Structures are given as C-alpha cells and as structure tokens.
Short mmCIF file of C-alpha atoms and ligand atoms in Angstrom, two decimals:
data_model
loop_
_atom_site.label_atom_id
_atom_site.label_comp_id
_atom_site.label_asym_id
_atom_site.label_seq_id
_atom_site.Cartn_x
_atom_site.Cartn_y
_atom_site.Cartn_z
CA MET A 1 32.72 -81.40 24.48
CA SER A 2 32.56 -80.03 20.98
CA LEU A 3 32.22 -82.18 17.88
CA LEU A 4 33.06 -81.26 14.30
CA VAL A 5 31.23 -83.26 11.62
CA ILE A 6 32.16 -83.19 7.94
CA GLY A 7 30.46 -85.09 5.13
CA SER A 8 27.92 -84.75 2.39
CA VAL A 9 24.72 -82.74 2.80
CA ALA A 10 22.69 -83.92 -0.09
CA PHE A 11 19.56 -84.81 -1.96
CA ASP A 12 18.74 -88.51 -2.18
CA ALA A 13 16.16 -90.45 -4.20
CA ILE A 14 15.49 -93.84 -2.69
CA GLU A 15 13.66 -96.94 -3.88
CA THR A 16 12.85 -99.76 -1.50
CA PRO A 17 10.45 -102.71 -1.88
CA PHE A 18 8.01 -100.56 0.18
CA GLY A 19 8.09 -97.35 -1.79
CA LYS A 20 9.96 -94.68 -3.59
CA THR A 21 10.87 -91.09 -2.76
CA ASP A 22 11.47 -88.07 -4.95
CA LYS A 23 14.44 -85.94 -3.93
CA ILE A 24 14.61 -85.83 -0.14
CA VAL A 25 17.33 -84.45 2.06
CA GLY A 26 20.09 -86.86 3.05
CA GLY A 27 23.85 -86.96 3.15
CA ALA A 28 26.36 -88.38 5.56
CA ALA A 29 26.86 -85.16 7.56
CA THR A 30 23.11 -84.62 7.81
CA TYR A 31 22.45 -88.00 9.39
CA ALA A 32 25.60 -87.96 11.56
CA SER A 33 25.09 -84.46 12.95
CA LEU A 34 21.40 -84.98 13.70
CA ALA A 35 22.21 -88.24 15.51
CA ALA A 36 25.09 -86.69 17.48
CA SER A 37 22.93 -83.72 18.51
CA TYR A 38 20.92 -85.97 20.85
CA PHE A 39 24.01 -86.46 23.05
CA CYS A 40 26.29 -83.51 22.35
CA ASP A 41 25.10 -79.90 22.42
CA GLN A 42 28.09 -78.47 20.51
CA VAL A 43 27.87 -80.08 17.07
CA LYS A 44 29.36 -78.06 14.19
CA ILE A 45 29.25 -79.03 10.52
CA VAL A 46 31.57 -78.37 7.60
CA ALA A 47 29.88 -79.20 4.30
CA VAL A 48 28.78 -77.69 1.00
CA VAL A 49 25.41 -77.37 -0.75
CA GLY A 50 24.08 -75.52 -3.78
CA ASP A 51 21.48 -72.76 -3.60
CA ASP A 52 18.84 -75.41 -4.36
CA PHE A 53 19.12 -76.58 -0.74
CA PRO A 54 16.05 -75.52 1.28
CA GLN A 55 16.46 -72.99 4.10
CA SER A 56 13.89 -75.00 6.12
CA GLU A 57 16.39 -77.86 6.28
CA ILE A 58 19.10 -75.51 7.55
CA ASN A 59 16.61 -74.30 10.15
CA ASP A 60 16.14 -77.91 11.23
CA PHE A 61 19.89 -78.11 11.92
CA HIS A 62 19.55 -75.00 14.07
CA ASN A 63 16.57 -76.51 15.89
CA HIS A 64 18.98 -79.30 16.86
CA HIS A 65 21.58 -76.73 18.04
CA ILE A 66 23.86 -77.66 15.14
CA ASP A 67 26.24 -74.86 14.17
CA THR A 68 26.14 -74.31 10.38
CA LYS A 69 28.80 -71.58 10.12
CA GLY A 70 30.88 -74.11 8.15
CA LEU A 71 28.08 -74.99 5.70
CA GLN A 72 29.02 -73.33 2.40
CA ILE A 73 26.15 -72.42 0.06
CA LYS A 74 27.34 -72.14 -3.56
CA LYS A 75 25.30 -69.69 -5.63
CA GLY A 76 24.04 -71.03 -8.97
CA GLU A 77 25.27 -74.57 -8.23
CA LYS A 78 23.51 -77.83 -7.40
CA SER A 79 23.78 -79.92 -4.25
CA PHE A 80 25.25 -83.43 -4.29
CA PHE A 81 22.67 -85.97 -5.49
CA TRP A 82 22.64 -89.69 -4.81
CA SER A 83 20.09 -92.27 -5.79
CA GLY A 84 19.91 -95.90 -4.66
CA ARG A 85 17.68 -98.95 -4.93
CA TYR A 86 17.48 -101.53 -2.14
CA HIS A 87 17.16 -105.24 -2.82
CA ASN A 88 14.41 -107.29 -1.18
CA ASP A 89 16.65 -108.18 1.78
CA MET A 90 17.02 -104.40 2.54
CA ASN A 91 20.65 -105.09 3.45
CA SER A 92 22.16 -104.55 0.04
CA ARG A 93 21.58 -101.82 -2.50
CA ASP A 94 22.65 -100.60 -5.89
CA THR A 95 23.77 -97.04 -6.44
CA LEU A 96 21.81 -95.74 -9.43
CA ILE A 97 23.15 -92.18 -9.66
CA THR A 98 25.98 -90.23 -8.02
CA GLU A 99 26.09 -86.58 -9.14
CA LEU A 100 28.91 -84.88 -7.25
CA ASN A 101 27.89 -81.32 -8.28
CA VAL A 102 29.20 -78.97 -5.52
CA LEU A 103 31.15 -81.83 -3.94
CA GLY A 104 33.30 -82.11 -7.06
CA ASP A 105 35.63 -79.29 -5.98
CA PHE A 106 34.74 -78.97 -2.31
CA ASP A 107 37.30 -77.01 -0.31
CA PRO A 108 36.50 -77.65 3.36
CA ILE A 109 37.00 -74.27 5.06
CA ILE A 110 37.11 -74.54 8.84
CA PRO A 111 35.73 -71.46 10.63
CA ASP A 112 38.05 -70.18 13.40
CA SER A 113 35.37 -70.87 15.99
CA TYR A 114 35.55 -74.59 15.07
CA GLN A 115 39.31 -74.86 15.71
CA ASP A 116 38.97 -76.06 19.30
CA SER A 117 36.81 -79.09 18.41
CA GLU A 118 37.83 -82.03 20.57
CA PHE A 119 36.05 -84.70 18.54
CA LEU A 120 36.04 -85.09 14.76
CA MET A 121 33.65 -87.14 12.62
CA LEU A 122 34.90 -87.54 9.06
CA GLY A 123 31.70 -88.58 7.33
CA ASN A 124 31.67 -90.13 3.90
CA LEU A 125 33.48 -87.86 1.38
CA THR A 126 36.57 -88.11 -0.80
CA PRO A 127 39.46 -89.29 1.38
CA GLN A 128 41.46 -86.32 0.10
CA VAL A 129 38.97 -83.86 1.60
CA GLN A 130 38.81 -85.86 4.83
CA GLN A 131 42.60 -85.62 5.08
CA THR A 132 42.58 -81.88 4.35
CA VAL A 133 40.26 -81.32 7.31
CA ILE A 134 42.64 -83.15 9.68
CA LYS A 135 45.56 -81.07 8.38
CA ARG A 136 43.67 -77.76 8.70
CA LEU A 137 42.96 -78.25 12.39
CA ASN A 138 45.59 -76.45 14.50
CA LYS A 139 45.28 -79.04 17.25
CA ARG A 140 44.65 -82.76 16.72
CA PRO A 141 41.25 -83.71 18.14
CA LYS A 142 41.08 -86.20 20.99
CA LEU A 143 39.26 -88.70 18.78
CA ILE A 144 38.97 -88.90 15.00
CA VAL A 145 36.31 -91.26 13.61
CA MET A 146 36.16 -91.84 9.86
CA ASP A 147 33.49 -93.45 7.74
CA THR A 148 34.09 -94.42 4.14
CA MET A 149 32.66 -96.69 1.46
CA ASN A 150 33.54 -99.07 -1.39
CA PHE A 151 33.17 -96.20 -3.91
CA TRP A 152 36.41 -94.61 -2.58
CA MET A 153 38.17 -97.99 -2.33
CA ASP A 154 37.44 -98.39 -6.05
CA ILE A 155 38.52 -94.95 -7.25
CA ALA A 156 40.83 -93.42 -4.60
CA LEU A 157 42.48 -96.30 -2.73
CA ASN A 158 45.87 -94.64 -2.24
CA ASP A 159 44.33 -91.48 -0.77
CA LEU A 160 42.16 -93.65 1.45
CA LEU A 161 45.17 -95.61 2.75
CA GLU A 162 47.02 -92.33 3.48
CA THR A 163 44.02 -90.92 5.36
CA ILE A 164 43.31 -93.94 7.54
CA LYS A 165 46.87 -93.70 8.88
CA LEU A 166 45.84 -90.44 10.58
CA ILE A 167 42.65 -91.49 12.33
CA ASP A 168 41.57 -93.37 15.48
CA VAL A 169 38.39 -95.24 14.52
CA LEU A 170 37.39 -96.51 11.07
CA THR A 171 33.77 -97.53 10.45
CA ILE A 172 32.99 -99.68 7.40
CA ASN A 173 30.61 -102.50 6.59
CA ASP A 174 31.53 -106.17 6.35
CA ALA A 175 31.80 -106.23 2.54
CA GLU A 176 34.04 -103.14 2.63
CA ALA A 177 36.25 -104.70 5.35
CA ARG A 178 36.69 -107.73 3.11
CA GLN A 179 37.44 -105.54 0.07
CA LEU A 180 39.96 -103.37 1.92
CA SER A 181 41.82 -106.28 3.51
CA GLY A 182 41.43 -109.00 0.89
CA GLU A 183 40.43 -111.38 3.73
CA TYR A 184 37.10 -113.18 4.08
CA SER A 185 37.37 -113.80 7.84
CA LEU A 186 36.37 -110.59 9.60
CA VAL A 187 38.88 -111.26 12.38
CA LYS A 188 41.73 -111.54 9.89
CA ALA A 189 40.34 -108.53 8.00
CA ALA A 190 40.27 -106.48 11.22
CA ASN A 191 43.86 -107.38 12.10
CA LYS A 192 45.05 -106.32 8.66
CA ILE A 193 43.09 -103.06 8.72
CA LEU A 194 44.29 -102.17 12.22
CA ALA A 195 47.84 -102.65 10.94
CA MET A 196 47.09 -99.94 8.33
CA GLY A 197 46.82 -97.28 11.04
CA PRO A 198 43.50 -96.92 12.89
CA LYS A 199 43.55 -97.84 16.58
CA TYR A 200 39.99 -99.16 16.47
CA LEU A 201 37.83 -100.66 13.75
CA ILE A 202 34.05 -100.93 13.72
CA ILE A 203 32.58 -103.37 11.21
CA LYS A 204 28.88 -102.69 10.58
CA LYS A 205 26.83 -105.73 9.67
CA GLY A 206 23.45 -104.16 8.96
CA GLU A 207 20.64 -106.13 10.58
CA HIS A 208 23.26 -108.34 12.27
CA GLY A 209 24.77 -105.60 14.43
CA ALA A 210 28.35 -104.39 14.64
CA LEU A 211 31.79 -105.54 15.79
CA LEU A 212 34.35 -103.36 17.57
CA PHE A 213 38.04 -104.32 17.36
CA GLY A 214 40.90 -102.63 19.23
CA GLU A 215 43.23 -102.85 22.24
CA GLY A 216 43.46 -106.58 21.43
CA LYS A 217 39.76 -107.00 22.26
CA ILE A 218 36.53 -107.63 20.35
CA PHE A 219 33.02 -106.49 21.28
CA SER A 220 29.91 -107.65 19.47
CA ALA A 221 26.82 -105.41 19.52
CA PRO A 222 23.42 -106.66 18.38
CA ALA A 223 21.05 -104.83 16.07
CA LEU A 224 17.49 -104.59 17.26
CA PRO A 225 15.25 -107.00 15.34
CA LEU A 226 12.63 -104.62 13.90
CA GLU A 227 9.25 -105.57 12.49
CA ASP A 228 9.41 -102.95 9.76
CA VAL A 229 12.46 -101.50 8.05
CA PHE A 230 11.36 -98.83 5.58
CA ASP A 231 14.62 -97.25 4.50
CA PRO A 232 18.14 -98.20 5.61
CA THR A 233 19.66 -95.09 3.98
CA GLY A 234 21.77 -93.17 6.45
CA ALA A 235 21.79 -95.94 9.06
CA GLY A 236 25.59 -96.12 8.89
CA ASP A 237 26.00 -92.36 9.23
CA THR A 238 23.44 -92.23 12.02
CA PHE A 239 25.28 -95.03 13.79
CA ALA A 240 28.59 -93.17 13.47
CA GLY A 241 27.01 -89.87 14.60
CA GLY A 242 25.39 -91.50 17.63
CA PHE A 243 28.69 -93.25 18.41
CA ILE A 244 30.86 -90.12 18.36
CA GLY A 245 28.12 -87.94 19.89
CA TYR A 246 28.09 -90.23 22.91
CA MET A 247 31.93 -90.26 23.05
CA ALA A 248 31.90 -86.44 22.99
CA LYS A 249 29.40 -86.47 25.83
CA VAL A 250 31.47 -88.77 28.09
CA GLY A 251 34.76 -87.23 26.94
CA THR A 252 37.10 -90.12 27.82
CA VAL A 253 38.35 -92.38 25.06
CA ASN A 254 38.61 -96.03 26.09
CA PHE A 255 37.24 -99.43 25.04
CA THR A 256 34.53 -99.48 27.74
CA ASN A 257 33.08 -96.13 26.65
CA MET A 258 33.29 -97.24 23.02
CA LYS A 259 31.21 -100.33 23.84
CA ASN A 260 28.47 -98.08 25.21
CA ALA A 261 28.89 -95.69 22.29
CA ILE A 262 28.25 -98.56 19.86
CA ILE A 263 24.95 -99.29 21.60
CA TYR A 264 23.96 -95.61 21.49
CA GLY A 265 24.82 -95.50 17.79
CA SER A 266 22.90 -98.71 17.12
CA ALA A 267 19.86 -97.41 18.99
CA LEU A 268 19.73 -94.24 16.87
CA ALA A 269 20.30 -96.23 13.66
CA SER A 270 17.34 -98.44 14.61
CA PHE A 271 15.12 -95.33 14.64
CA CYS A 272 16.55 -94.01 11.38
CA VAL A 273 15.44 -97.02 9.34
CA GLU A 274 11.84 -96.86 10.54
CA LYS A 275 10.93 -93.96 8.22
CA PHE A 276 12.21 -92.60 4.92
CA GLY A 277 15.17 -90.21 5.07
CA THR A 278 15.75 -88.12 8.18
CA GLU A 279 12.08 -87.93 9.21
CA LYS A 280 12.30 -90.11 12.30
CA LEU A 281 15.72 -88.80 13.30
CA LYS A 282 14.48 -85.23 13.53
CA ASN A 283 11.83 -85.84 16.16
CA LEU A 284 13.05 -88.22 18.82
CA THR A 285 12.41 -87.73 22.52
CA GLU A 286 14.81 -88.54 25.36
CA GLN A 287 12.25 -91.02 26.64
CA GLU A 288 12.11 -92.88 23.31
CA ILE A 289 15.89 -93.11 23.20
CA ALA A 290 16.13 -94.29 26.81
CA SER A 291 13.58 -97.05 26.31
CA ARG A 292 15.25 -98.21 23.10
CA LEU A 293 18.59 -98.41 24.92
CA GLN A 294 16.87 -100.62 27.50
CA GLN A 295 15.62 -102.88 24.70
CA PHE A 296 19.23 -103.30 23.60
CA VAL A 297 20.28 -104.21 27.13
CA SER A 298 17.56 -106.84 27.57
CA LEU A 299 18.09 -108.20 24.06
CA SER A 300 21.57 -109.50 24.78
CA LYS A 301 21.85 -109.74 28.57
CA PHE A 302 22.23 -113.28 29.85
CA GLU A 303 23.78 -115.21 32.69
CA ILE A 304 25.45 -118.58 32.43
CA ILE A 305 24.26 -120.64 35.43
P1 LIG B 1 24.63 -94.82 4.39
O1 LIG B 1 23.27 -95.42 4.08
O2 LIG B 1 24.87 -94.64 5.85
O3 LIG B 1 25.73 -95.53 3.69
O4 LIG B 1 24.64 -93.33 3.81
C1 LIG B 1 23.81 -92.91 2.79
C2 LIG B 1 24.07 -91.43 2.55
O5 LIG B 1 25.38 -91.28 2.01
C3 LIG B 1 23.09 -90.83 1.57
O6 LIG B 1 22.29 -89.89 2.24
C4 LIG B 1 23.95 -90.22 0.47
O7 LIG B 1 23.59 -88.88 0.19
C5 LIG B 1 25.37 -90.28 1.00
N1 LIG B 1 26.32 -90.72 -0.02
C6 LIG B 1 26.17 -91.70 -0.94
N2 LIG B 1 27.25 -91.80 -1.75
C7 LIG B 1 28.12 -90.83 -1.31
C8 LIG B 1 29.43 -90.38 -1.73
N3 LIG B 1 30.07 -90.97 -2.76
N4 LIG B 1 30.00 -89.37 -1.06
C9 LIG B 1 29.38 -88.79 -0.02
N5 LIG B 1 28.15 -89.14 0.42
C10 LIG B 1 27.53 -90.15 -0.21
#
C-alpha cells in the first residue's frame, strides 16, 4: 500500500564524543522515507529544499524507489539546517543551531498522484504544516502517524494540540511525553496524551527501547544493546519510518501488527545509529535486516517454567 511521508529534508552538522561532521544530509523525511522504503515500495515524499541540495541525494531517493514529485526545490534559497551536540551518554543532546530557511514558509503541495495514499507519516515539522497536509488529502488515510518534538511544544503548543486530535499514532520520547502531559509516570502520561486524541501512543526511550499504548494495552519493545553507537541522529525518524513502512506492507491496522511494526522500526533504528547520518540506512540488505530482527526476537524471548 502507498505511504506519504512529510517532514524536513535537511543539512545537519553533528558532534558526538566520537567525532564531528560538516554539513551532511539529514532531516526527518529523509530518514523516515529511507527506512520505510525497505518494507513499502510506494513511498512518496512531500518536502522542501533549497537549490543547495545535491542532486546525488535526490538520486539516492530514486534508488530506493521513493517518489520525489512532492519535493519542492526553491531557487536561490537555502535548505533547512540543524546542528546538534550529543552528551557523553549519547541519549541526550543540545540543539546548537536551527535555521529554518526554506521551511520558514513551507506550503506543502500534494501532487494529485499522491492523493490515494493509504498511510501517512507526518514527520517532524511545524504542527500547522502537518495539519495542512491532513486537510489537503481528499480521503483520510487508513493510518496517520505523527512525530513531533519539544521544540514545537515550546513554541506552538496550541497548534500541536489541535493537530494531535486528528491523528492515530503519536511518537515522542519520554521527556517529551512528560512535558506534554505534565506527569512523571509514563503510564499516567500516556493516559493523559491518549485523552488528547491519538488512538495509540509510542514513547521512545532511546537505548531503553519503546513503549506502545493503546486499546487499553501496553507493549514494551527492547532496544538492541549495541557495542558502538556513533550517531543517534535520525534514530527516531528511522524508527517511525520503519514502523509505518511495515504497517503499509501488512495493510491491517491493529495492536498485534503494531507490536511487530515497533520491532521493525527498532531494528532499522539500530542500524541508523551505527554510522553518521544516513550512510548505513542507504545500504542495507534484506539478509541484514532479517538477522537483526532475529536478534530482537532472541533478546527478549523467555518462558516462565
Ligand atoms: P531525530 O534524531 O530522530 O530526533 O531527528 C533528527 C533530524 O530531525 C535531523 O536530521 C534534523 O534535520 C531534523 N530536525 C531537527 N530539528 C527539526 C525541526 N525543528 N523541524 C524539522 N526537523 C528537524
């Protein structure tokens, strides 16, 4: 089934305790669409870049069968730029620079050929733009997943609250769940957030995995303990892309499929962090993904005897 992904397509500059990059390609829609492309062969993106964005990177989308008809290229303008520095624990980071550039007045135009998309991934962007995309679709998709971050909770909370009323699955990290709900307990936080509109909530806990809440149930997914984590940037977007890409592949929305989707998303996120930027995510094989999924199964399978 077809999947529409919106979000930033960007340049990032990243500092970790292991190294530093100059401007490399990143962005929420970049990570999410690449991840989804491993499970869904009809991924389409709506995003905006400046004419500083390299054609070779657009070619890489095409190599992954990602439709870029909805990628606007603004002449004479600069792409979104984000820079962050990770702390020693690699779980927390400081944003050093956010230059909105072309994202500042982004008007998400949906090509006609995207109108029949059955799945929608609202990657990290202003909640106002995320909402506009939902409203511009003639038919409501079967599943709408939305990712957001503390930045929008700080500067656009009302828009964010309006937008999450319209979606099915919200993905945020544990600190953001606490900020949005005002509750420390993640169970209480989840109950409050589900009352705000989404049917399901996924709380990402970095190296400690993820929790899925919905239908009165909770599922806890592990994260793979990795020897080396080079760059966690994009792990959340990769997770969300893998999650919805798998849902688009199976087509039926229910808690059981979402449990599997969380493991697929976690497996792809575990690859993402092993190299800087999108490097690892661009060159995975089916075999690598299958064996990583098996590692997830054996990691948490047990019998009480
Ligand atoms: P993640 O590590 O999954 O939270 O996502 C990191 C990606 O989000 C980077 O590649 C950034 O380009 C992108 N990003 C950071 N801040 C924003 C923002 N305010 N709006 C949209 N995308 C952002």
